[in-house]
Structure formats: structure tokens, C-alpha cells
Amino acid sequence: GENVEQHPSTLSVQEGDSAVIKCTYSDSASNYFPWYKQELGKGPQLIIDIRSNVGEKKDQRIAVTLNKTAKHFSLHITETQPEDSAVYFCAASYSGGYQKVTFGIGTKLQVIP
Amino acid sequence: DTAVSQTPKYLVTQMGNDKSIKCEQNLGHDTMYWYKQDSKKFLKIMFSYNNKELIINETVPNRFSPKSPDKAHLNLHINSLELGDSAVYFCASSQLTFRDRVIANTGELFFGEGSRLTVL
């Protein structure tokens, strides 16, 4: 089955700096890579996703990159703000079948004002 | 107007008891899930239902029994609760799309706010 590794597990940055979270996956059949943000006491919420036919995707201050050959993908947050503080999960799945999403262990991001 | 709602939000109970968590989604999705999040925040799928039919059943003890009376509801019943069952349980839903009768996209997962179960 799929195995997703995520690092770092915790990340502290100063407000305004950039944050990068990296993930690797094992199953070459995976073709859908979402990122979820979980705020304290809430359920995870999709913030951005990327499919295997795309190498990079950007949405305002967040961007994801995908290297399918190396089987790794990354989340980049620029100009971080205190409200970006949360746990971020990367995930991988094969969208051609019933979705079984495998999540990484999560990265707790703390943005220091 | 909550999209995926689950009850109760908190549940404290003794070992050996039986408890249920209910989930409802008003998004019109046809697929629902139960995820378990342990104390280290690790999210792991337990079950998935598509149009009331069980499609994913991970290695979960038989003490856990999901039930989907209709595609908008997915409940989770747990028998003989153990200390290790303490966790946050998340319900989620998504919408499958088909192309030429083949699943083309399984889409975004919409999560509920979680039910924190504490077994004493």
C-alpha cells in the first residue's frame, strides 16, 4: 500500500518568513496529492491540491510542487501570518478508484508574531 | 449551516461500554468515511461507504461497526470499548465523479469537526 512520509514534524517561523513542508510517497500509481490544514479543535480542510500531470500550482501565498520522478511533493507558504499556525497534512491517493487517501504524519507550523 | 456534522463532540466513557457516534452530511455527496486521529495527530482511514455500500474496510477490530442508513448518514458503533480506542474520530464525505462509467475523480474530502472519545 501507499506510504507517505512528511517532514518536519514541527516548524517555527517568524511572521513574514516562508515555510516549506516536504513529503514523499511510495506508490507510483498515486496521482492526486492534496494538502489539508487542521486548526485546533477542527477537522482538516483542503487548502490546495495537485495532480500528477502538473508540476506546480499556486494559490495566493501557498504553492505546491510535485516531482513525480522522485516521488516527492512540497508545500510552500510565503509571507506567513499568525493565522497560518496549524497542523498541515500532505496526502496521496489514486483518483481512478475508490478514494483511499493516505496521510502524512502532519507538520505543526507555528508562526511567531 | 454545517456541511458535515457529527455528534457527540465529546464522549467520555468507561472501558467495556458500547457507544455510537453519528454523522450527517448535507452536501449531497455519495461517499462517506470514518477516520481515526490518534494522540500524535496521525490520520488513518477506517471505513468508507459509497451510496450505502461498504467500499473500504481497513484492518479495524470487529468491535467497530459502521452503518449507513442512507447516503447522507454514516454512523459508527463501538462495542466493548478499550483504552486504546481513545482518539478523535472524524467523519468525512466526498463526491465521486464518473467518466464513461469509470471513477474519474474522487475529489476533496470534507471533514466534520471530530468526536473526541476518551475511554477510562
Coordinates of C-alpha atoms in Angstrom, one line a residue:
Chain A
G1 CA 0.0 0.0 0.0
E2 CA 0.9 3.7 -0.2
N3 CA 3.3 5.2 2.4
V4 CA 3.6 8.9 2.8
E5 CA 6.4 10.4 4.8
Q6 CA 6.3 14.0 5.9
H7 CA 8.8 16.3 7.5
P8 CA 9.5 18.3 9.5
S9 CA 7.0 17.3 12.2
T10 CA 7.3 20.7 13.8
L11 CA 8.2 24.0 12.2
S12 CA 8.6 27.5 13.8
V13 CA 9.0 30.6 11.6
Q14 CA 8.9 34.3 12.1
E15 CA 5.9 36.2 10.7
G16 CA 6.6 37.2 7.2
D17 CA 9.1 34.4 6.5
S18 CA 8.5 31.4 4.3
A19 CA 7.6 27.9 5.4
V20 CA 8.3 24.7 3.5
I21 CA 6.9 21.2 4.2
K22 CA 8.1 18.2 2.3
C23 CA 6.5 14.8 1.6
T24 CA 7.5 11.7 -0.2
Y25 CA 5.2 8.9 -1.4
S26 CA 5.9 5.3 -2.4
D27 CA 3.2 4.2 -4.8
S28 CA 3.9 5.3 -8.3
A29 CA 0.2 4.8 -9.1
S30 CA -0.8 7.7 -6.9
N31 CA -1.8 10.7 -9.0
Y32 CA -3.6 13.1 -6.6
F33 CA -1.8 15.0 -3.8
P34 CA -3.9 17.2 -1.6
W35 CA -2.8 19.3 1.4
Y36 CA -5.0 19.8 4.4
K37 CA -4.8 22.3 7.2
Q38 CA -6.2 21.4 10.6
E39 CA -6.8 24.2 13.1
L40 CA -7.1 23.5 16.8
G41 CA -10.4 21.7 17.6
K42 CA -11.4 21.5 13.9
G43 CA -11.4 18.9 11.2
P44 CA -8.8 19.1 8.4
Q45 CA -9.7 21.4 5.5
L46 CA -8.3 21.2 2.0
I47 CA -6.1 24.2 1.1
I48 CA -4.6 23.2 -2.2
D49 CA -4.1 20.1 -4.3
I50 CA -2.1 19.0 -7.3
R51 CA -2.5 16.2 -9.8
S52 CA 0.3 14.2 -11.4
N53 CA 0.0 15.9 -14.8
V54 CA 1.0 19.3 -13.2
G55 CA 4.4 20.2 -11.7
E56 CA 3.4 23.3 -9.8
K57 CA 0.3 25.0 -8.6
K58 CA -0.1 28.3 -6.8
D59 CA -2.9 30.0 -4.9
Q60 CA -2.0 33.4 -3.5
R61 CA 0.5 32.7 -0.7
I62 CA 0.6 29.0 -1.0
A63 CA 2.1 26.8 -3.7
V64 CA 2.7 23.1 -4.2
T65 CA 5.4 21.5 -6.3
L66 CA 5.4 17.9 -7.5
N67 CA 8.3 15.8 -8.7
K68 CA 6.8 12.6 -10.0
T69 CA 10.1 11.0 -10.9
A70 CA 11.5 11.4 -7.4
K71 CA 8.0 10.8 -5.8
H72 CA 8.1 13.9 -3.7
F73 CA 5.9 17.0 -3.3
S74 CA 6.2 20.1 -1.2
L75 CA 4.0 22.9 0.2
H76 CA 5.4 26.4 0.3
I77 CA 3.8 29.2 2.3
T78 CA 5.2 32.7 1.7
E79 CA 4.7 35.8 3.9
T80 CA 3.5 33.7 6.8
Q81 CA 0.9 35.1 9.1
P82 CA -0.1 34.1 12.7
E83 CA -3.3 32.6 11.3
D84 CA -1.2 30.2 9.3
S85 CA -0.4 28.4 12.5
A86 CA -2.0 25.0 12.4
V87 CA -1.2 21.3 11.6
Y88 CA -0.6 20.7 7.9
F89 CA -1.1 17.2 6.3
C90 CA 0.1 16.1 3.0
A91 CA -1.7 13.1 1.4
A92 CA -1.6 10.9 -1.7
S93 CA -4.2 8.8 -3.4
Y94 CA -5.1 7.3 -6.8
S95 CA -8.1 9.2 -8.0
G96 CA -9.1 6.5 -10.5
G97 CA -10.6 4.2 -7.9
Y98 CA -12.5 4.5 -4.7
Q99 CA -10.5 7.0 -2.8
K100 CA -8.2 5.7 -0.2
V101 CA -6.3 8.7 0.9
T102 CA -3.0 8.1 2.8
F103 CA -2.0 11.0 5.0
G104 CA 1.5 12.0 6.2
I105 CA 2.0 12.4 10.0
G106 CA 1.4 16.1 9.9
T107 CA 3.5 19.2 10.5
K108 CA 2.7 21.6 13.3
L109 CA 3.5 25.0 12.0
Q110 CA 3.9 27.9 14.4
V111 CA 4.2 31.4 13.1
I112 CA 5.7 33.7 15.7
P113 CA 4.4 37.3 15.6
Chain B
D1 CA -25.3 25.6 8.1
T2 CA -22.7 22.8 8.9
A3 CA -21.8 20.7 5.9
V4 CA -20.6 17.6 7.8
S5 CA -21.9 17.4 11.3
Q6 CA -21.1 14.7 13.9
T7 CA -22.4 14.1 17.4
P8 CA -21.4 13.9 20.1
K9 CA -18.4 16.3 20.0
Y10 CA -17.1 14.8 23.3
L11 CA -17.6 11.3 24.7
V12 CA -16.2 10.1 28.0
T13 CA -17.0 6.5 29.0
Q14 CA -15.8 3.5 30.9
M15 CA -13.9 0.6 29.4
G16 CA -16.2 -2.2 28.3
N17 CA -19.1 0.1 27.4
D18 CA -20.7 0.4 24.0
K19 CA -21.1 3.8 22.3
S20 CA -22.1 5.3 19.0
I21 CA -21.1 8.4 17.0
K22 CA -23.4 9.8 14.4
C23 CA -22.6 11.7 11.2
E24 CA -24.7 13.6 8.7
Q25 CA -23.7 15.5 5.6
N26 CA -25.9 17.9 3.7
L27 CA -23.6 18.3 0.7
G28 CA -25.3 15.8 -1.5
H29 CA -22.2 13.6 -1.6
D30 CA -22.4 9.9 -2.3
T31 CA -19.3 8.8 -0.3
M32 CA -18.7 9.0 3.4
Y33 CA -15.8 8.0 5.6
W34 CA -14.6 7.4 9.1
Y35 CA -11.1 8.4 10.1
K36 CA -9.3 7.9 13.4
Q37 CA -6.8 10.5 14.6
D38 CA -4.6 9.3 17.5
S39 CA -2.8 11.4 20.1
K40 CA 0.1 12.0 17.7
K41 CA -2.3 13.5 15.2
F42 CA -1.9 10.6 12.8
L43 CA -5.0 10.3 10.5
K44 CA -6.0 6.8 9.4
I45 CA -8.9 5.7 7.4
M46 CA -11.2 3.2 9.0
F47 CA -14.2 2.8 6.7
S48 CA -15.7 4.2 3.5
Y49 CA -19.2 3.9 2.1
N50 CA -20.5 4.8 -1.3
N51 CA -24.3 5.0 -1.7
K52 CA -24.7 3.0 1.5
E53 CA -22.4 0.3 0.3
L54 CA -19.1 -0.5 2.2
I55 CA -16.2 0.0 -0.2
I56 CA -13.2 0.4 2.2
N57 CA -12.7 -1.6 5.4
E58 CA -9.3 -1.2 6.8
T59 CA -7.9 -3.5 9.4
V60 CA -10.3 -2.4 12.2
P61 CA -11.4 -4.7 15.1
N62 CA -14.8 -6.2 14.7
R63 CA -15.9 -4.2 17.7
F64 CA -16.2 -1.3 15.3
S65 CA -19.3 -1.5 13.1
P66 CA -20.3 1.3 10.7
K67 CA -23.8 1.7 9.5
S68 CA -25.1 3.8 6.6
P69 CA -29.0 4.1 6.6
D70 CA -28.8 6.4 3.6
K71 CA -26.1 8.2 1.7
A72 CA -26.3 11.3 3.9
H73 CA -25.7 9.4 7.1
L74 CA -22.9 7.2 8.4
N75 CA -22.8 6.1 12.0
L76 CA -20.1 4.3 13.9
H77 CA -20.9 1.9 16.7
I78 CA -18.2 0.7 19.0
N79 CA -18.6 -2.3 21.3
S80 CA -16.6 -3.3 24.4
L81 CA -14.6 -0.1 24.4
E82 CA -10.9 -0.3 25.2
L83 CA -8.4 2.2 26.4
G84 CA -6.7 2.2 23.0
D85 CA -9.9 3.4 21.4
S86 CA -9.4 6.8 22.8
A87 CA -8.9 9.1 19.9
V88 CA -10.6 11.8 17.8
Y89 CA -12.9 10.2 15.2
F90 CA -13.6 12.2 12.1
C91 CA -16.4 11.7 9.6
A92 CA -15.8 13.0 6.1
S93 CA -17.6 13.0 2.8
S94 CA -16.6 13.4 -0.9
Q95 CA -18.3 13.3 -4.3
L96 CA -17.2 10.8 -6.9
T97 CA -17.3 11.8 -10.5
F98 CA -17.5 9.3 -13.3
R99 CA -16.4 9.3 -16.9
D100 CA -17.6 6.5 -19.1
R101 CA -18.8 4.7 -16.0
V102 CA -15.3 4.7 -14.6
I103 CA -14.4 6.8 -11.5
A104 CA -12.5 9.8 -12.8
N105 CA -12.2 11.9 -9.7
T106 CA -12.7 11.2 -6.1
G107 CA -12.4 14.8 -5.1
E108 CA -12.0 16.8 -1.9
L109 CA -12.7 15.3 1.5
F110 CA -14.9 17.4 3.7
F111 CA -14.4 16.7 7.3
G112 CA -16.6 17.1 10.3
E113 CA -15.3 18.7 13.5
G114 CA -14.5 15.4 15.1
S115 CA -15.7 13.4 18.1
R116 CA -13.2 13.1 20.9
L117 CA -13.6 9.7 22.6
T118 CA -12.0 9.2 26.0
V119 CA -12.1 5.7 27.4
L120 CA -11.3 5.5 31.2

